[in-house]
CSV table of C-alpha atoms in Angstrom, one decimal:
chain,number,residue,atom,x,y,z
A,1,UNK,CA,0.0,0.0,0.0
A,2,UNK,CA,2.9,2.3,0.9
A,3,UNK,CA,4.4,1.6,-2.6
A,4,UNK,CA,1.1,3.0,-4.1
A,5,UNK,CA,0.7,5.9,-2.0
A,6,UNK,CA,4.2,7.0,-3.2
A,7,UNK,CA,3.2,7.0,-6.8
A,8,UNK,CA,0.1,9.2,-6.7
A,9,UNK,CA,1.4,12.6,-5.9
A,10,UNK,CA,4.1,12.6,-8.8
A,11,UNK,CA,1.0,10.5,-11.0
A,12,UNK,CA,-1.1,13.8,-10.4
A,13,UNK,CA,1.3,16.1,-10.9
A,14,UNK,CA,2.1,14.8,-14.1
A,15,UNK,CA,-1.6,14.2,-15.4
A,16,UNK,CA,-2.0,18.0,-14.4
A,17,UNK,CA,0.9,18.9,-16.4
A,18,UNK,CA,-0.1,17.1,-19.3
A,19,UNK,CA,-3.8,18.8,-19.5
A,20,UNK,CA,-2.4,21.9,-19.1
A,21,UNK,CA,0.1,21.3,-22.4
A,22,UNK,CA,-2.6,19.8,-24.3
A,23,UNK,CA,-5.1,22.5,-22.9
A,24,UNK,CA,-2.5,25.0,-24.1
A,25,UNK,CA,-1.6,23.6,-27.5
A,26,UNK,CA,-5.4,23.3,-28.6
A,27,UNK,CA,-6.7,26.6,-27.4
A,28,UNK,CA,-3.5,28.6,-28.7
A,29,UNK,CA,-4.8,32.5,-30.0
A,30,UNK,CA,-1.6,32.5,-31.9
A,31,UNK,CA,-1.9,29.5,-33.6
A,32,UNK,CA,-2.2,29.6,-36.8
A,33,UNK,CA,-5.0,27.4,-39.1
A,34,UNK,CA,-5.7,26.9,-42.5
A,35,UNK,CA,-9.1,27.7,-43.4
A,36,UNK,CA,-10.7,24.8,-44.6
A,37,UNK,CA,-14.2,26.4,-45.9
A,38,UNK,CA,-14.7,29.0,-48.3
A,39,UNK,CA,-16.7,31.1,-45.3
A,40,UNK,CA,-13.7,30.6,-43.2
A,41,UNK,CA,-11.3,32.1,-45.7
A,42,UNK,CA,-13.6,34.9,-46.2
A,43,UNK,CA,-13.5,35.6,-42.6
A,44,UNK,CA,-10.1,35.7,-42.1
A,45,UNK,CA,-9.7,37.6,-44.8
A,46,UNK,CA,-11.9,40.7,-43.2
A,47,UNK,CA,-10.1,40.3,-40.1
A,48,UNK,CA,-6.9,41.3,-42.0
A,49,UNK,CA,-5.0,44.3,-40.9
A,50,UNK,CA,-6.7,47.6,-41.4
A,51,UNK,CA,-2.9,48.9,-42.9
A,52,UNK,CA,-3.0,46.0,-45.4
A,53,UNK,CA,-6.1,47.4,-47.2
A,54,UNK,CA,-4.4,49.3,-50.4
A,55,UNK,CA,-6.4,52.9,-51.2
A,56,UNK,CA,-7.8,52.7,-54.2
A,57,UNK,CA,-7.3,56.6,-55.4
A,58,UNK,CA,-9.1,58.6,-57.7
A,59,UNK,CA,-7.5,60.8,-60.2
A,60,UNK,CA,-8.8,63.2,-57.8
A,61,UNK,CA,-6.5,63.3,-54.7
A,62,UNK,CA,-9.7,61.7,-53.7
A,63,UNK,CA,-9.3,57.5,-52.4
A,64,UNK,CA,-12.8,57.1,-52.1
A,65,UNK,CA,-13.6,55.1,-55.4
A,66,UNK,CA,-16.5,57.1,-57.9
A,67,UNK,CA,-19.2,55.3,-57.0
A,68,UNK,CA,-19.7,56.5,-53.4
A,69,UNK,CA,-23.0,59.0,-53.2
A,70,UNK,CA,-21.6,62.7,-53.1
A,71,UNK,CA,-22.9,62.8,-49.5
A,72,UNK,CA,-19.6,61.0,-48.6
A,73,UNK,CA,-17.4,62.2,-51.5
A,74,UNK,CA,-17.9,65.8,-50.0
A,75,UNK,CA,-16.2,64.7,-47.4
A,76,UNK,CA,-13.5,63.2,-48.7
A,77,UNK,CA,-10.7,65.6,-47.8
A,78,UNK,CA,-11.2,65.0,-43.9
A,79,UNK,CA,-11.3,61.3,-44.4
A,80,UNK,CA,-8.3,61.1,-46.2
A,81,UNK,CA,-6.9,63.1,-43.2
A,82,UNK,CA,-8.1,60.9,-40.9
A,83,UNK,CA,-7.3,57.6,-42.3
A,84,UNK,CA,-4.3,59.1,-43.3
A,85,UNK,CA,-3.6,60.0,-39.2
A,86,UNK,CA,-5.2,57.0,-37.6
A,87,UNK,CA,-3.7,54.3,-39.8
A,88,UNK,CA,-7.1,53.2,-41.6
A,89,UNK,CA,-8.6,52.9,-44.9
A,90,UNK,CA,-10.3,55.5,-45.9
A,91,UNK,CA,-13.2,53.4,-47.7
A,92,UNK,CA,-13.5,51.9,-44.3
A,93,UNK,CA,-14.1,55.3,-42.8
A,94,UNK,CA,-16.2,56.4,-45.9
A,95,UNK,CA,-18.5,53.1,-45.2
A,96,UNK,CA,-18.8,53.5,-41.4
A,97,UNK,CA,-19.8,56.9,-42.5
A,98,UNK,CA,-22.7,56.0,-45.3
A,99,UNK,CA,-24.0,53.2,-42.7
A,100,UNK,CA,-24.2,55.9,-39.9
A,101,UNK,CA,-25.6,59.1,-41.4
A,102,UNK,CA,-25.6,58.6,-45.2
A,103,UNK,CA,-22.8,61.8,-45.2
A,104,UNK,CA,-25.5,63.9,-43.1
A,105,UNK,CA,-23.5,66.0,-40.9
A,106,UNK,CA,-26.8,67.0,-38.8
A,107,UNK,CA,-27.8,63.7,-38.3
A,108,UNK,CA,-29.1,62.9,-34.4
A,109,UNK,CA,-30.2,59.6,-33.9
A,110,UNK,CA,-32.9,58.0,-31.1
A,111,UNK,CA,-30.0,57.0,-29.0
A,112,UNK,CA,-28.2,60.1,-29.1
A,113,UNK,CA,-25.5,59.6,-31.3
A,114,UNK,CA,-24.3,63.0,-33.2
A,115,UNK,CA,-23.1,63.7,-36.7
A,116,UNK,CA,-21.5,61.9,-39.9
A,117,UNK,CA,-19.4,59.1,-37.4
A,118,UNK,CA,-22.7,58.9,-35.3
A,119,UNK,CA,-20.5,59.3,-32.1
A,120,UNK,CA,-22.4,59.2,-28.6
A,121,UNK,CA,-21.7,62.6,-26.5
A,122,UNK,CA,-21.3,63.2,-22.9
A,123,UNK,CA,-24.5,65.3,-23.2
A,124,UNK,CA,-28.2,65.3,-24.9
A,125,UNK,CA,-30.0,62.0,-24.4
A,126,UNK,CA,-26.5,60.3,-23.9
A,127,UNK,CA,-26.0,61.7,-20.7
A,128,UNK,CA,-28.7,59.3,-19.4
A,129,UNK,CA,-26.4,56.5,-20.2
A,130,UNK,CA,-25.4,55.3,-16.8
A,131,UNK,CA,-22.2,52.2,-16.2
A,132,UNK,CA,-21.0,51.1,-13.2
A,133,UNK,CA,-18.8,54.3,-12.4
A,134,UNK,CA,-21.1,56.6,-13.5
A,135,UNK,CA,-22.5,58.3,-17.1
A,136,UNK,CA,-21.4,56.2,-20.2
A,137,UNK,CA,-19.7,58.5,-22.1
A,138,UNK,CA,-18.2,61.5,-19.5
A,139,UNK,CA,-14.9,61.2,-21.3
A,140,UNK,CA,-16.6,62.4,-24.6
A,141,UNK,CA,-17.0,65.6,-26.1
A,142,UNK,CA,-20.2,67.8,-26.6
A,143,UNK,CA,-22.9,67.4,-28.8
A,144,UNK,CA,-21.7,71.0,-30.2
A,145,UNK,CA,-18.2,70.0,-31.2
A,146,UNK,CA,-19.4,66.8,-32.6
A,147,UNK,CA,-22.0,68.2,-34.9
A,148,UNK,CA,-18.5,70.1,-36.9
A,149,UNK,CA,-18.0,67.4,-39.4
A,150,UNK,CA,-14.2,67.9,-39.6
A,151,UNK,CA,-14.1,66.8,-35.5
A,152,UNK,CA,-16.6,64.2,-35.6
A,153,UNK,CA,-14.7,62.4,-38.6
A,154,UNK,CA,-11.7,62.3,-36.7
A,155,UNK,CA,-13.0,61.5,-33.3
A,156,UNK,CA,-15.1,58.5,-34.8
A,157,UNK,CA,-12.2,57.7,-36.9
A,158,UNK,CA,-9.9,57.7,-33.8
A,159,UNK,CA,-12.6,55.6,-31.8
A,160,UNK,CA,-12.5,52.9,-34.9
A,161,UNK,CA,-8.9,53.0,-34.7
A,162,UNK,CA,-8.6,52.1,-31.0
A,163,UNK,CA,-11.6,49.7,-31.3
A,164,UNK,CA,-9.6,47.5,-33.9
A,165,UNK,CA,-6.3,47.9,-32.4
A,166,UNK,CA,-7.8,46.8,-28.9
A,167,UNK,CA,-9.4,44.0,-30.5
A,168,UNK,CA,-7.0,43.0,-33.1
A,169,UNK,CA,-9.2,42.7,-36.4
A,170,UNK,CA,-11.8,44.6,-38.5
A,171,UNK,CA,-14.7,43.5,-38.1
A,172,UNK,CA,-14.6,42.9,-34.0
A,173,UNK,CA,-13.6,46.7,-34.0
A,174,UNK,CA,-16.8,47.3,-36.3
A,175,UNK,CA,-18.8,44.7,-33.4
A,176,UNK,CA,-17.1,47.3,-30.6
A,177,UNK,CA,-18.0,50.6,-32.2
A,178,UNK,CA,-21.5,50.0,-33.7
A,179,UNK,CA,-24.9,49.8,-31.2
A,180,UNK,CA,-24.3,47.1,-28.5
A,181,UNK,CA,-27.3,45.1,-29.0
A,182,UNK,CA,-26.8,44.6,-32.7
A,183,UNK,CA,-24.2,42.0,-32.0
A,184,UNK,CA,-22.0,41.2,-35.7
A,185,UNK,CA,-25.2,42.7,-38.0
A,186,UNK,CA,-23.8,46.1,-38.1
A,187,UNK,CA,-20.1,45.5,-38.6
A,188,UNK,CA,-21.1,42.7,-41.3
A,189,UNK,CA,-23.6,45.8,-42.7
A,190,UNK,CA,-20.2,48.2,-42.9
A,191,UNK,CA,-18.0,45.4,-44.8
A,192,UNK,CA,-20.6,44.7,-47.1
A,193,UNK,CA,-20.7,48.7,-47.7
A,194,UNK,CA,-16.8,48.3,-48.2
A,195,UNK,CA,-16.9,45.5,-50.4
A,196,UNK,CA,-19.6,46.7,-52.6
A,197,UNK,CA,-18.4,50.4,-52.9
A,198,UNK,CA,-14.3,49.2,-54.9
């Protein structure tokens, strides 16, 4: 019996060892896996880097491509800024825009989200927005600075930015930034935007 007893200690240390290397080596983030499926490609291609996605430029000075609505082309000087600041595409900006406010600078939504990026302020109806240490969005600016298109295109372009970096591909970022009970159907809604405006 003593014989036994002297072999279970090292037995469960090893057993716990050996789920914690398998338990490692299947659930590794970094791994990398072939897609197998053609839906699986397609995902991972969306969740490339937003730096890998090539401007396509218009003769212009303008990288929005022609077939955008000239609500958004009007625009396209500060988004070109923008992207050109924060890192991003600036068809990816332009389709966040179109899906938010159709290139309406005055646009005000239900919720309280202001302007062309459709950004939530610390004031107006937002101000009712209450977490765990307080209002929502304190750290935001005004409903006044965010209804100047040039600001609200580069503080929603700032917020995409940090959303994407923070959760290292497109189309979580697009999840983070759009309204929290729409789940994936808004940041699908943006890419097909992307996609369909080359």
């Amino acid at each position: 019996m003593a014989d036994v007893r002297k072999f279970i200690f090292p037995a469960f240390i090893f057993a716990s060892a050996a789920v914690i290397f398998i338990t490692r080596l299947l659930y590794n983030p970094e791994q990398i896996v072939q897609a197998d499926t053609e839906e699986q490609a397609r995902q991972a291609e969306m969740a490339a880097p937003v730096a890998e996605m090539p401007p396509a430029e218009n003769p212009n000075g303008c990288a929005l491509p022609a077939s955008y609505p000239e609500d958004i082309h009007q625009w396209c000087q500060p988004i070109n800024q923008a992207a050109a600041y924060y890192g991003l595409d600036p068809r990816l900006i332009a389709a966040v825009m179109l899906q938010e406010s159709g290139g309406h600078p005055d646009a005000y939504s239900k919720s309280g989200a202001v302007g062309l990026m459709q950004v939530m302020p610390r004031d107006g109806l937002a101000a009712d927005f209450m977490c765990a240490n307080g209002p929502c969005f304190s750290s935001r600016p005004t409903m006044e600075e965010l209804f100047d298109p040039q600001f609200n295109i580069d503080f929603g372009t700032m917020m995409l930015s940090g959303l994407i970096s923070k959760y290292g591909d497109i189309r979580e970022g697009l999840r983070a930034y759009g309204p929290m009970d729409s789940g994936y159907h808004y940041a699908d809604l943006v890419l097909a935007i992307y996609n369909n405006y080359q």
